[in-house]
Amino acid sequence: MKTLILALATSSTAFVVPTPLTLRGFSSVSRNASSLHRLQIFKGLDKAFEEAGPLGKGITVGKVQIALTVSANERKSNDSIFGVLEKHARNNGNNKSYDNDYEDGYGDSQLSKMCHEICLALLRKSDDWISACSDSEWFKEQDMGKAESVYNLWADREACKFEKEYIPPEGMGQAAADGTVAVVSLVIEIQGDETNFDRAGYSLSETKSILTSIASDCRVEGGDCLNAFEVFWTPSEPTEVLTERDTIIDFPELITF
């Protein structure tokens, strides 16, 4: 089984990023991968002394995973969830640049645009969702190093399920023959505490609320509040098929709607 990973970080982050764009793909899902459970600790006292930014106080690291069905016909389309993800994977543009979206020359960062487009693509496929889950952890601004560590940990936990690097050639989706289940995982590091990561998988409305919150917040101040964003998905080869049983084994943290 193969997956694709799209990893980027903005120039506004305090973290040192070796390259602006990293594409990683892996195969061979570990059947013994354990789910990640975290105790959510109330940090109201810490927040009381934090300086608020556009999206609230501190830094939030979050993860959202969505499993959805993709029909054989849709899988061949450039508008499928695979088409959207592969388009970004093949885009080697400079994610630190700004498009001239407005007359004053300022627009959204490439990173925030990617995050926004992927969230919208998932929302448009909400009728096909079968399961989801989410997790998040909040950090004080002075603990940005800890936030970086947790972000890397969560991303690496997903990456370690796979082995082989892989980037699909353009147009390869036309060879797809069978429908499949797709699992898309988003790992996000964003400034503030207002972005919603609560209760994905408990209901469609709550899961939609999370993706809507991320899509909106990632564009605040031209995307400067979005420090890092990484996307994983599987399967990636058009002839490969993932079943609902596979998702239960490989992604036990997913909650069925």
Coordinates of N, CA and C in Angstrom, one line a residue:
M1 N 0.8 -1.2 0.0 CA 0.0 0.0 0.0 C 0.9 1.2 0.0
K2 N 0.5 2.2 -0.8 CA 1.4 3.4 -0.9 C 0.6 4.7 -0.5
T3 N 1.3 5.6 0.0 CA 0.7 6.9 0.3 C 1.6 8.0 -0.1
L4 N 1.0 9.2 -0.1 CA 1.8 10.4 -0.5 C 1.8 11.4 0.7
I5 N 2.9 12.1 0.8 CA 3.0 13.1 1.8 C 3.4 14.4 1.2
L6 N 2.7 15.5 1.6 CA 3.1 16.8 1.1 C 3.4 17.6 2.3
A7 N 4.6 18.0 2.5 CA 5.0 18.7 3.7 C 5.6 20.1 3.4
L8 N 5.0 21.2 4.0 CA 5.5 22.5 3.8 C 5.5 23.3 5.1
A9 N 6.3 24.3 5.2 CA 6.3 25.2 6.3 C 6.5 26.6 5.9
T10 N 5.9 27.6 6.5 CA 6.0 29.0 6.1 C 7.2 29.6 6.7
S11 N 7.6 30.7 6.1 CA 8.8 31.5 6.6 C 8.5 32.1 7.9
S12 N 7.2 32.2 8.3 CA 6.9 32.9 9.5 C 7.1 32.0 10.7
T13 N 7.3 30.7 10.5 CA 7.5 29.8 11.6 C 8.8 29.9 12.3
A14 N 8.9 29.7 13.5 CA 10.2 29.8 14.2 C 11.0 28.6 14.0
F15 N 10.5 27.5 13.4 CA 11.2 26.3 13.2 C 12.2 26.4 12.0
V16 N 13.3 25.7 12.1 CA 14.2 25.7 11.0 C 13.8 24.6 10.0
V17 N 13.5 24.9 8.8 CA 13.0 23.9 7.8 C 14.1 23.8 6.7
P18 N 14.6 22.6 6.5 CA 15.7 22.4 5.6 C 15.4 22.8 4.1
T19 N 14.1 22.5 3.7 CA 13.7 22.9 2.4 C 12.3 23.3 2.4
P20 N 11.9 24.3 1.5 CA 10.5 24.8 1.6 C 9.5 23.7 1.2
L21 N 9.9 22.7 0.4 CA 8.9 21.8 -0.1 C 9.5 20.4 0.0
T22 N 8.8 19.5 0.7 CA 9.2 18.1 0.8 C 8.1 17.2 0.4
L23 N 8.4 16.3 -0.6 CA 7.4 15.3 -1.0 C 7.9 14.0 -0.7
R24 N 7.1 13.2 0.1 CA 7.5 11.9 0.5 C 6.4 10.9 0.2
G25 N 6.7 9.8 -0.3 CA 5.6 8.8 -0.5 C 6.1 7.4 0.1
F26 N 5.3 6.6 0.6 CA 5.7 5.4 1.3 C 4.7 4.3 1.0
S27 N 5.2 3.1 1.1 CA 4.4 1.9 0.9 C 4.5 0.9 2.0
S28 N 3.7 -0.1 2.0 CA 3.7 -1.2 3.0 C 3.3 -0.7 4.4
V29 N 2.0 -0.6 4.5 CA 1.4 -0.1 5.8 C 1.7 -1.2 6.9
S30 N 2.1 -0.7 8.0 CA 2.3 -1.6 9.2 C 1.0 -2.0 9.7
R31 N 0.8 -3.3 9.8 CA -0.5 -3.8 10.3 C -0.5 -3.8 11.9
N32 N 0.6 -3.4 12.5 CA 0.6 -3.3 13.9 C 0.6 -1.9 14.4
A33 N 0.3 -1.0 13.5 CA 0.4 0.4 13.9 C -0.7 0.7 15.0
S34 N -0.2 1.3 16.1 CA -1.1 1.6 17.2 C -1.7 3.0 17.1
S35 N -2.9 3.1 17.6 CA -3.5 4.4 17.6 C -2.9 5.3 18.6
L36 N -3.0 6.6 18.4 CA -2.4 7.6 19.3 C -3.5 8.2 20.1
H37 N -3.4 8.0 21.5 CA -4.4 8.6 22.4 C -3.7 9.6 23.3
R38 N -4.4 10.7 23.5 CA -3.8 11.7 24.3 C -4.8 12.3 25.3
L39 N -4.2 12.6 26.4 CA -5.0 13.2 27.5 C -5.0 14.7 27.2
Q40 N -6.2 15.2 27.0 CA -6.3 16.7 26.8 C -6.3 17.4 28.2
I41 N -5.4 18.2 28.4 CA -5.2 18.9 29.7 C -5.7 20.3 29.6
F42 N -6.5 20.8 30.5 CA -6.9 22.2 30.5 C -5.8 23.1 31.0
K43 N -5.5 24.1 30.1 CA -4.4 24.9 30.4 C -4.9 26.4 30.6
G44 N -6.0 26.6 31.2 CA -6.6 27.9 31.3 C -5.7 28.9 32.1
L45 N -4.9 28.4 33.1 CA -4.0 29.3 33.8 C -2.9 29.8 33.0
D46 N -2.3 28.9 32.2 CA -1.3 29.3 31.3 C -1.8 30.3 30.3
K47 N -3.0 30.1 29.7 CA -3.5 31.0 28.7 C -3.8 32.4 29.3
A48 N -4.1 32.4 30.6 CA -4.4 33.7 31.1 C -3.3 34.7 31.0
F49 N -2.0 34.2 30.9 CA -0.9 35.1 30.9 C -0.3 35.2 29.4
E50 N -1.0 34.6 28.5 CA -0.5 34.6 27.1 C -1.0 35.9 26.4
E51 N -0.2 36.4 25.5 CA -0.6 37.5 24.7 C -1.4 37.0 23.5
A52 N -2.5 37.6 23.2 CA -3.4 37.1 22.1 C -3.0 37.6 20.8
G53 N -3.0 36.7 19.8 CA -2.8 37.1 18.4 C -4.1 37.1 17.6
P54 N -4.0 37.1 16.3 CA -5.2 37.1 15.5 C -6.1 35.9 15.7
L55 N -5.5 34.8 16.1 CA -6.3 33.6 16.3 C -6.3 33.1 17.7
G56 N -6.0 34.0 18.6 CA -6.0 33.7 20.0 C -4.6 33.5 20.6
K57 N -4.5 32.8 21.6 CA -3.2 32.7 22.4 C -2.5 31.4 22.1
G58 N -1.1 31.5 22.1 CA -0.3 30.4 22.0 C -0.2 29.7 20.7
I59 N 0.1 28.4 20.6 CA 0.2 27.7 19.4 C -0.5 26.4 19.5
T60 N -1.2 25.9 18.5 CA -1.9 24.7 18.5 C -1.4 23.7 17.4
V61 N -1.1 22.5 17.8 CA -0.8 21.4 16.9 C -2.0 20.5 16.7
G62 N -2.5 20.3 15.5 CA -3.6 19.5 15.4 C -3.5 18.4 14.3
K63 N -4.3 17.4 14.3 CA -4.3 16.4 13.3 C -5.8 16.0 13.0
V64 N -6.1 15.9 11.7 CA -7.4 15.4 11.3 C -7.2 14.4 10.2
Q65 N -8.0 13.3 10.4 CA -8.0 12.2 9.4 C -9.4 11.9 8.9
I66 N -9.5 11.8 7.6 CA -10.8 11.5 7.0 C -10.7 10.3 6.1
A67 N -11.6 9.3 6.2 CA -11.7 8.2 5.3 C -12.9 8.4 4.4
L68 N -12.8 8.2 3.1 CA -13.9 8.4 2.2 C -13.9 7.4 1.1
T69 N -15.0 7.2 0.5 CA -15.1 6.3 -0.7 C -14.9 7.1 -2.0
V70 N -14.2 6.5 -2.9 CA -13.9 7.1 -4.2 C -14.3 6.1 -5.3
S71 N -15.3 6.4 -6.1 CA -15.8 5.5 -7.1 C -14.8 5.3 -8.2
A72 N -14.9 4.2 -9.0 CA -14.0 4.0 -10.1 C -14.0 5.1 -11.1
N73 N -15.2 5.6 -11.4 CA -15.3 6.7 -12.4 C -14.7 8.0 -11.9
E74 N -14.9 8.3 -10.6 CA -14.4 9.5 -10.0 C -12.9 9.4 -9.9
R75 N -12.4 8.3 -9.6 CA -11.0 8.1 -9.5 C -10.2 8.5 -10.7
K76 N -10.8 8.4 -11.9 CA -10.2 8.8 -13.1 C -10.2 10.3 -13.4
S77 N -11.0 11.0 -12.6 CA -11.2 12.4 -12.8 C -10.1 13.3 -12.2
N78 N -9.7 14.4 -12.8 CA -8.8 15.3 -12.2 C -9.4 16.0 -11.0
D79 N -10.7 16.0 -10.9 CA -11.4 16.7 -9.8 C -11.6 15.8 -8.6
S80 N -11.1 14.6 -8.7 CA -11.2 13.7 -7.5 C -10.3 14.2 -6.4
I81 N -10.5 13.6 -5.2 CA -9.6 14.0 -4.1 C -8.2 13.7 -4.4
F82 N -8.0 12.6 -5.2 CA -6.6 12.2 -5.6 C -6.1 13.2 -6.5
G83 N -6.9 13.7 -7.5 CA -6.4 14.7 -8.4 C -6.0 16.0 -7.7
V84 N -6.7 16.4 -6.7 CA -6.4 17.6 -6.0 C -5.1 17.5 -5.3
L85 N -4.9 16.3 -4.6 CA -3.7 16.1 -3.8 C -2.5 15.9 -4.7
E86 N -2.6 15.2 -5.8 CA -1.5 15.0 -6.7 C -1.1 16.3 -7.4
K87 N -2.0 17.2 -7.6 CA -1.7 18.5 -8.2 C -0.8 19.2 -7.3
H88 N -1.1 19.2 -6.0 CA -0.2 19.9 -5.1 C 1.1 19.2 -4.9
A89 N 1.1 17.9 -5.0 CA 2.4 17.2 -4.8 C 3.3 17.4 -5.9
R90 N 2.8 17.7 -7.1 CA 3.7 18.0 -8.3 C 4.0 19.5 -8.4
N91 N 3.4 20.3 -7.6 CA 3.7 21.7 -7.7 C 4.9 22.0 -6.9
N92 N 6.0 22.4 -7.5 CA 7.2 22.7 -6.9 C 7.5 24.2 -6.7
G93 N 6.4 25.0 -6.7 CA 6.5 26.4 -6.5 C 7.1 26.8 -5.2
N94 N 7.5 28.0 -5.0 CA 8.1 28.5 -3.8 C 7.0 28.8 -2.8
N95 N 6.8 28.0 -1.8 CA 5.7 28.2 -0.9 C 5.8 29.5 0.0
K96 N 7.0 30.1 0.0 CA 7.2 31.3 0.8 C 6.7 32.6 0.0
S97 N 6.4 32.4 -1.3 CA 6.0 33.6 -2.1 C 4.6 34.0 -1.8
Y98 N 4.2 35.2 -2.3 CA 2.8 35.6 -2.2 C 2.3 36.0 -3.6
D99 N 1.1 35.6 -3.9 CA 0.5 35.9 -5.2 C -0.1 37.3 -5.1
N100 N -0.1 38.0 -6.2 CA -0.7 39.3 -6.3 C -2.2 39.2 -6.4
D101 N -2.8 38.7 -5.3 CA -4.3 38.6 -5.3 C -5.0 39.9 -5.2
Y102 N -4.4 40.9 -4.6 CA -5.0 42.1 -4.3 C -4.2 43.3 -4.9
E103 N -4.9 44.4 -5.0 CA -4.3 45.5 -5.7 C -3.0 46.0 -5.0
D104 N -2.9 45.8 -3.6 CA -1.8 46.3 -2.9 C -0.6 45.3 -3.0
G105 N -0.8 44.2 -3.7 CA 0.3 43.3 -3.9 C 0.4 42.2 -2.9
Y106 N -0.5 42.1 -2.0 CA -0.5 41.1 -0.9 C -1.6 40.1 -1.2
G107 N -1.3 38.8 -1.0 CA -2.3 37.8 -1.1 C -2.0 36.7 -0.1
D108 N -2.6 35.5 -0.3 CA -2.4 34.4 0.6 C -1.1 33.6 0.2
S109 N -0.4 33.1 1.2 CA 0.8 32.4 1.0 C 0.4 31.1 0.2
Q110 N 1.4 30.5 -0.5 CA 1.2 29.3 -1.2 C 0.8 28.1 -0.2
L111 N 1.4 28.1 1.0 CA 1.1 27.1 2.0 C -0.4 27.2 2.4
S112 N -0.9 28.4 2.7 CA -2.2 28.6 3.1 C -3.2 28.3 2.0
K113 N -2.9 28.6 0.8 CA -3.7 28.3 -0.3 C -3.9 26.7 -0.5
M114 N -2.7 26.0 -0.3 CA -2.8 24.6 -0.4 C -3.7 24.0 0.7
C115 N -3.5 24.5 1.9 CA -4.3 24.0 3.0 C -5.8 24.3 2.8
H116 N -6.1 25.5 2.3 CA -7.4 25.9 2.1 C -8.1 25.0 1.0
E117 N -7.4 24.8 -0.1 CA -7.9 24.0 -1.2 C -8.2 22.6 -0.8
I118 N -7.3 22.0 -0.1 CA -7.4 20.6 0.3 C -8.6 20.4 1.3
C119 N -8.7 21.4 2.2 CA -9.9 21.3 3.1 C -11.2 21.5 2.4
L120 N -11.3 22.4 1.4 CA -12.5 22.5 0.6 C -12.8 21.3 -0.2
A121 N -11.7 20.7 -0.8 CA -11.9 19.5 -1.6 C -12.5 18.3 -0.7
L122 N -12.0 18.2 0.5 CA -12.6 17.2 1.4 C -14.0 17.5 1.8
L123 N -14.3 18.8 2.0 CA -15.7 19.2 2.4 C -16.7 18.9 1.2
R124 N -16.2 19.1 0.0 CA -17.1 18.9 -1.1 C -17.4 17.4 -1.3
K125 N -16.6 16.5 -0.7 CA -16.8 15.1 -0.8 C -17.4 14.5 0.5
S126 N -18.0 15.4 1.3 CA -18.6 15.0 2.6 C -19.6 13.8 2.5
D127 N -20.3 13.8 1.4 CA -21.3 12.7 1.2 C -20.6 11.3 1.1
D128 N -19.3 11.3 0.8 CA -18.6 10.1 0.7 C -17.8 9.7 1.9
W129 N -17.9 10.5 3.0 CA -17.1 10.2 4.2 C -17.7 9.0 4.8
I130 N -16.8 8.2 5.4 CA -17.2 7.0 6.1 C -16.7 7.0 7.6
S131 N -15.6 7.7 7.8 CA -15.1 7.8 9.2 C -14.1 8.9 9.3
A132 N -13.8 9.3 10.5 CA -12.9 10.4 10.8 C -12.4 10.4 12.2
C133 N -11.3 11.2 12.5 CA -10.9 11.4 13.8 C -10.0 12.7 13.9
S134 N -9.8 13.2 15.1 CA -9.0 14.4 15.2 C -8.3 14.4 16.6
D135 N -7.3 15.2 16.7 CA -6.6 15.4 18.0 C -5.9 16.7 17.9
S136 N -5.6 17.3 19.1 CA -4.9 18.6 19.1 C -4.2 18.8 20.5
E137 N -3.2 19.6 20.5 CA -2.5 19.9 21.7 C -2.1 21.4 21.7
W138 N -2.3 22.1 22.8 CA -2.0 23.6 22.8 C -0.7 23.8 23.6
F139 N 0.0 24.8 23.1 CA 1.3 25.2 23.8 C 1.4 26.7 24.0
K140 N 2.1 27.1 25.0 CA 2.4 28.5 25.2 C 3.3 29.0 24.1
E141 N 3.3 30.3 23.9 CA 4.2 30.8 22.8 C 5.6 30.5 23.1
Q142 N 6.0 30.6 24.4 CA 7.4 30.3 24.8 C 7.8 28.9 24.6
D143 N 6.8 28.0 24.4 CA 7.1 26.6 24.3 C 7.0 26.2 22.8
M144 N 7.4 27.1 21.9 CA 7.3 26.7 20.5 C 8.2 25.6 20.1
G145 N 9.2 25.3 20.9 CA 10.1 24.2 20.6 C 9.3 22.9 20.9
K146 N 8.5 22.9 22.0 CA 7.7 21.7 22.3 C 6.6 21.5 21.2
A147 N 6.1 22.6 20.7 CA 5.1 22.5 19.6 C 5.7 21.9 18.4
E148 N 6.9 22.3 18.1 CA 7.6 21.7 16.9 C 7.9 20.2 17.1
S149 N 8.2 19.8 18.3 CA 8.5 18.4 18.6 C 7.3 17.6 18.5
V150 N 6.1 18.1 19.0 CA 4.9 17.3 18.8 C 4.4 17.3 17.4
Y151 N 4.5 18.4 16.7 CA 4.2 18.4 15.2 C 5.0 17.3 14.5
N152 N 6.3 17.3 14.7 CA 7.2 16.3 14.1 C 6.8 14.9 14.5
L153 N 6.5 14.7 15.8 CA 6.1 13.4 16.3 C 4.9 12.9 15.6
W154 N 3.9 13.7 15.5 CA 2.6 13.3 14.8 C 2.8 13.0 13.4
A155 N 3.6 13.8 12.7 CA 3.9 13.6 11.3 C 4.7 12.3 11.1
D156 N 5.7 12.1 11.9 CA 6.5 10.9 11.8 C 5.7 9.7 12.1
R157 N 4.8 9.7 13.0 CA 4.0 8.6 13.3 C 3.2 8.1 12.1
E158 N 2.7 9.1 11.3 CA 2.0 8.7 10.1 C 3.0 8.2 9.0
A159 N 4.2 8.9 8.9 CA 5.2 8.5 7.9 C 5.7 7.1 8.2
C160 N 5.9 6.7 9.5 CA 6.5 5.5 9.8 C 5.6 4.3 9.4
K161 N 4.3 4.5 9.1 CA 3.5 3.4 8.7 C 3.8 3.0 7.2
F162 N 4.7 3.7 6.6 CA 5.0 3.5 5.2 C 6.5 3.5 5.0
E163 N 6.9 2.9 3.8 CA 8.3 2.7 3.6 C 8.8 3.4 2.3
K164 N 8.2 3.3 1.3 CA 8.7 3.6 -0.1 C 8.3 5.0 -0.5
E165 N 9.3 5.8 -0.9 CA 9.0 7.2 -1.4 C 8.4 7.0 -2.8
Y166 N 7.4 7.9 -3.1 CA 6.6 7.7 -4.3 C 5.9 9.0 -4.7
I167 N 6.1 9.5 -5.9 CA 5.3 10.6 -6.5 C 4.7 10.1 -7.8
P168 N 3.4 10.3 -7.9 CA 2.7 9.7 -9.1 C 3.0 10.6 -10.3
P169 N 3.2 10.0 -11.5 CA 3.3 10.8 -12.7 C 2.0 11.4 -13.1
E170 N 2.1 12.5 -13.8 CA 0.9 13.3 -14.2 C 0.0 12.4 -15.1
G171 N -1.3 12.4 -14.9 CA -2.2 11.6 -15.8 C -2.3 10.2 -15.5
M172 N -1.6 9.7 -14.4 CA -1.6 8.3 -14.1 C -3.0 7.8 -13.6
G173 N -3.8 8.8 -13.1 CA -5.1 8.4 -12.6 C -6.0 7.8 -13.6
Q174 N -5.7 8.1 -14.9 CA -6.6 7.7 -15.9 C -6.6 6.1 -16.0
A175 N -5.6 5.5 -15.5 CA -5.5 4.0 -15.5 C -6.3 3.3 -14.4
A176 N -6.9 4.1 -13.5 CA -7.6 3.5 -12.4 C -8.8 2.7 -12.9
A177 N -8.9 1.5 -12.3 CA -10.0 0.6 -12.7 C -11.0 0.4 -11.6
D178 N -10.7 0.4 -10.4 CA -11.6 0.1 -9.3 C -11.8 1.2 -8.3
G179 N -13.0 1.2 -7.7 CA -13.2 2.1 -6.6 C -12.4 1.7 -5.4
T180 N -12.3 2.7 -4.5 CA -11.5 2.4 -3.3 C -11.9 3.3 -2.1
V181 N -11.4 3.0 -1.0 CA -11.5 3.9 0.2 C -10.2 4.7 0.2
A182 N -10.3 6.0 0.4 CA -9.1 6.8 0.6 C -9.0 7.3 2.0
V183 N -7.8 7.4 2.6 CA -7.6 8.0 3.9 C -6.7 9.2 3.7
V184 N -7.1 10.4 4.1 CA -6.4 11.6 4.0 C -6.1 12.1 5.4
S185 N -4.8 12.4 5.8 CA -4.4 12.8 7.1 C -3.8 14.2 7.0
L186 N -4.3 15.1 7.8 CA -3.7 16.5 7.8 C -3.1 16.7 9.2
V187 N -1.8 17.2 9.2 CA -1.1 17.5 10.4 C -0.8 19.0 10.3
I188 N -1.2 19.8 11.3 CA -1.2 21.3 11.2 C -0.5 21.9 12.4
E189 N 0.3 22.9 12.2 CA 0.8 23.7 13.4 C 0.4 25.1 13.1
I190 N -0.5 25.7 13.9 CA -1.1 27.0 13.6 C -1.0 27.9 14.9
Q191 N -0.8 29.2 14.7 CA -0.8 30.1 15.9 C -2.2 30.3 16.5
G192 N -2.2 30.4 17.8 CA -3.5 30.7 18.5 C -4.2 29.4 19.0
D193 N -5.3 29.6 19.6 CA -6.1 28.5 20.2 C -7.5 28.5 19.7
E194 N -7.8 29.2 18.7 CA -9.2 29.3 18.2 C -9.6 28.3 17.1
T195 N -8.6 27.7 16.5 CA -8.9 26.7 15.4 C -9.5 25.5 16.0
N196 N -10.6 25.0 15.5 CA -11.4 23.9 16.0 C -10.8 22.6 15.5
F197 N -10.5 21.7 16.5 CA -10.0 20.3 16.2 C -10.8 19.3 16.9
D198 N -12.0 19.7 17.5 CA -12.7 18.8 18.4 C -13.7 17.9 17.7
R199 N -13.7 16.6 18.0 CA -14.7 15.6 17.8 C -15.0 15.3 16.3
A200 N -13.9 15.2 15.5 CA -14.1 14.7 14.2 C -14.5 13.2 14.3
G201 N -15.4 12.8 13.5 CA -15.9 11.4 13.5 C -17.1 11.2 14.4
Y202 N -17.4 12.1 15.3 CA -18.6 12.0 16.1 C -19.9 12.3 15.3
S203 N -19.8 13.2 14.4 CA -20.9 13.5 13.5 C -20.4 14.2 12.3
L204 N -21.2 14.2 11.2 CA -20.8 14.8 10.0 C -20.6 16.3 10.2
S205 N -21.6 16.9 11.0 CA -21.6 18.4 11.2 C -20.3 18.8 12.0
E206 N -20.0 18.0 13.0 CA -18.8 18.4 13.8 C -17.5 18.2 13.0
T207 N -17.5 17.2 12.1 CA -16.3 17.0 11.2 C -16.2 18.2 10.2
K208 N -17.3 18.5 9.6 CA -17.3 19.7 8.7 C -16.9 20.9 9.4
S209 N -17.3 21.1 10.6 CA -16.9 22.3 11.4 C -15.4 22.4 11.5
I210 N -14.8 21.3 11.7 CA -13.3 21.3 11.9 C -12.6 21.7 10.6
L211 N -13.0 21.1 9.5 CA -12.4 21.5 8.2 C -12.7 22.9 7.8
T212 N -13.9 23.4 8.1 CA -14.2 24.7 7.8 C -13.4 25.7 8.6
S213 N -13.2 25.4 9.9 CA -12.4 26.2 10.8 C -10.9 26.3 10.3
I214 N -10.4 25.2 9.9 CA -9.0 25.1 9.4 C -8.9 25.9 8.1
A215 N -9.9 25.7 7.2 CA -9.8 26.4 5.9 C -9.9 27.9 6.1
S216 N -10.7 28.4 7.0 CA -10.8 29.8 7.3 C -9.6 30.4 8.0
D217 N -9.1 29.7 9.1 CA -8.0 30.2 9.9 C -6.7 30.2 9.2
C218 N -6.5 29.2 8.3 CA -5.2 29.1 7.6 C -4.9 30.3 6.7
R219 N -5.9 31.1 6.4 CA -5.8 32.3 5.5 C -5.7 33.6 6.2
V220 N -5.8 33.5 7.5 CA -5.7 34.8 8.3 C -4.3 35.4 8.1
E221 N -4.4 36.7 7.9 CA -3.2 37.5 7.7 C -2.3 37.0 6.6
G222 N -3.0 36.6 5.5 CA -2.3 36.1 4.3 C -1.6 34.7 4.5
G223 N -2.0 34.0 5.6 CA -1.4 32.7 5.8 C -0.3 32.7 6.8
D224 N 0.0 33.9 7.4 CA 1.2 34.0 8.3 C 0.9 33.2 9.6
C225 N -0.3 33.0 9.9 CA -0.6 32.3 11.2 C -0.4 30.8 11.0
L226 N -0.3 30.3 9.8 CA -0.1 28.8 9.6 C 1.4 28.6 9.5
N227 N 1.9 27.9 10.5 CA 3.3 27.7 10.6 C 3.8 26.5 9.8
A228 N 3.0 25.4 9.8 CA 3.4 24.2 9.1 C 2.1 23.3 8.8
F229 N 2.2 22.6 7.7 CA 1.1 21.8 7.2 C 1.6 20.6 6.5
E230 N 1.2 19.4 6.8 CA 1.6 18.2 6.2 C 0.4 17.3 5.8
V231 N 0.4 16.8 4.6 CA -0.7 15.9 4.1 C -0.2 14.5 3.8
F232 N -0.9 13.5 4.3 CA -0.6 12.1 3.9 C -1.9 11.6 3.3
W233 N -1.7 10.7 2.3 CA -2.9 10.0 1.8 C -2.6 8.7 1.2
T234 N -3.6 7.8 1.2 CA -3.4 6.5 0.6 C -4.7 6.0 0.1
P235 N -4.8 5.2 -1.0 CA -3.7 4.7 -1.8 C -3.3 5.8 -2.8
S236 N -2.1 5.6 -3.4 CA -1.6 6.6 -4.4 C -1.5 6.0 -5.8
E237 N -1.2 4.7 -5.9 CA -1.2 4.1 -7.2 C -2.6 3.9 -7.7
P238 N -3.0 4.2 -8.9 CA -4.4 4.2 -9.4 C -4.9 2.8 -9.4
T239 N -4.1 1.7 -9.5 CA -4.6 0.4 -9.5 C -4.7 -0.3 -8.1
E240 N -4.3 0.5 -7.1 CA -4.3 -0.1 -5.8 C -5.7 0.2 -5.1
V241 N -6.2 -0.7 -4.3 CA -7.5 -0.6 -3.7 C -7.4 -0.7 -2.2
L242 N -8.0 0.2 -1.4 CA -8.0 0.1 0.0 C -9.5 -0.2 0.4
T243 N -9.7 -1.2 1.3 CA -11.0 -1.5 1.7 C -11.3 -0.9 3.1
E244 N -12.6 -0.9 3.5 CA -12.9 -0.5 4.8 C -12.3 -1.3 5.9
R245 N -12.1 -2.6 5.6 CA -11.4 -3.4 6.6 C -10.0 -3.0 6.7
D246 N -9.3 -2.6 5.6 CA -7.9 -2.1 5.7 C -7.8 -0.9 6.6
T247 N -8.8 0.0 6.5 CA -8.8 1.2 7.3 C -8.9 0.9 8.7
I248 N -9.7 -0.1 9.1 CA -9.9 -0.5 10.5 C -8.5 -1.0 11.1
I249 N -7.8 -1.8 10.2 CA -6.6 -2.3 10.7 C -5.5 -1.3 10.7
D250 N -5.4 -0.5 9.7 CA -4.2 0.4 9.5 C -4.5 1.7 10.3
F251 N -5.7 2.1 10.4 CA -6.0 3.4 11.1 C -7.1 3.2 12.1
P252 N -6.8 2.5 13.2 CA -7.8 2.1 14.2 C -8.4 3.3 15.0
E253 N -7.7 4.5 14.9 CA -8.2 5.6 15.6 C -9.4 6.2 14.9
L254 N -9.7 5.9 13.6 CA -10.8 6.4 12.9 C -12.2 6.0 13.5
I255 N -13.1 6.9 13.6 CA -14.4 6.7 14.2 C -15.4 6.7 13.0
T256 N -16.2 5.6 12.9 CA -17.2 5.4 11.8 C -18.4 6.3 12.1
F257 N -18.9 7.0 11.1 CA -20.1 7.8 11.2 C -21.3 7.0 11.4

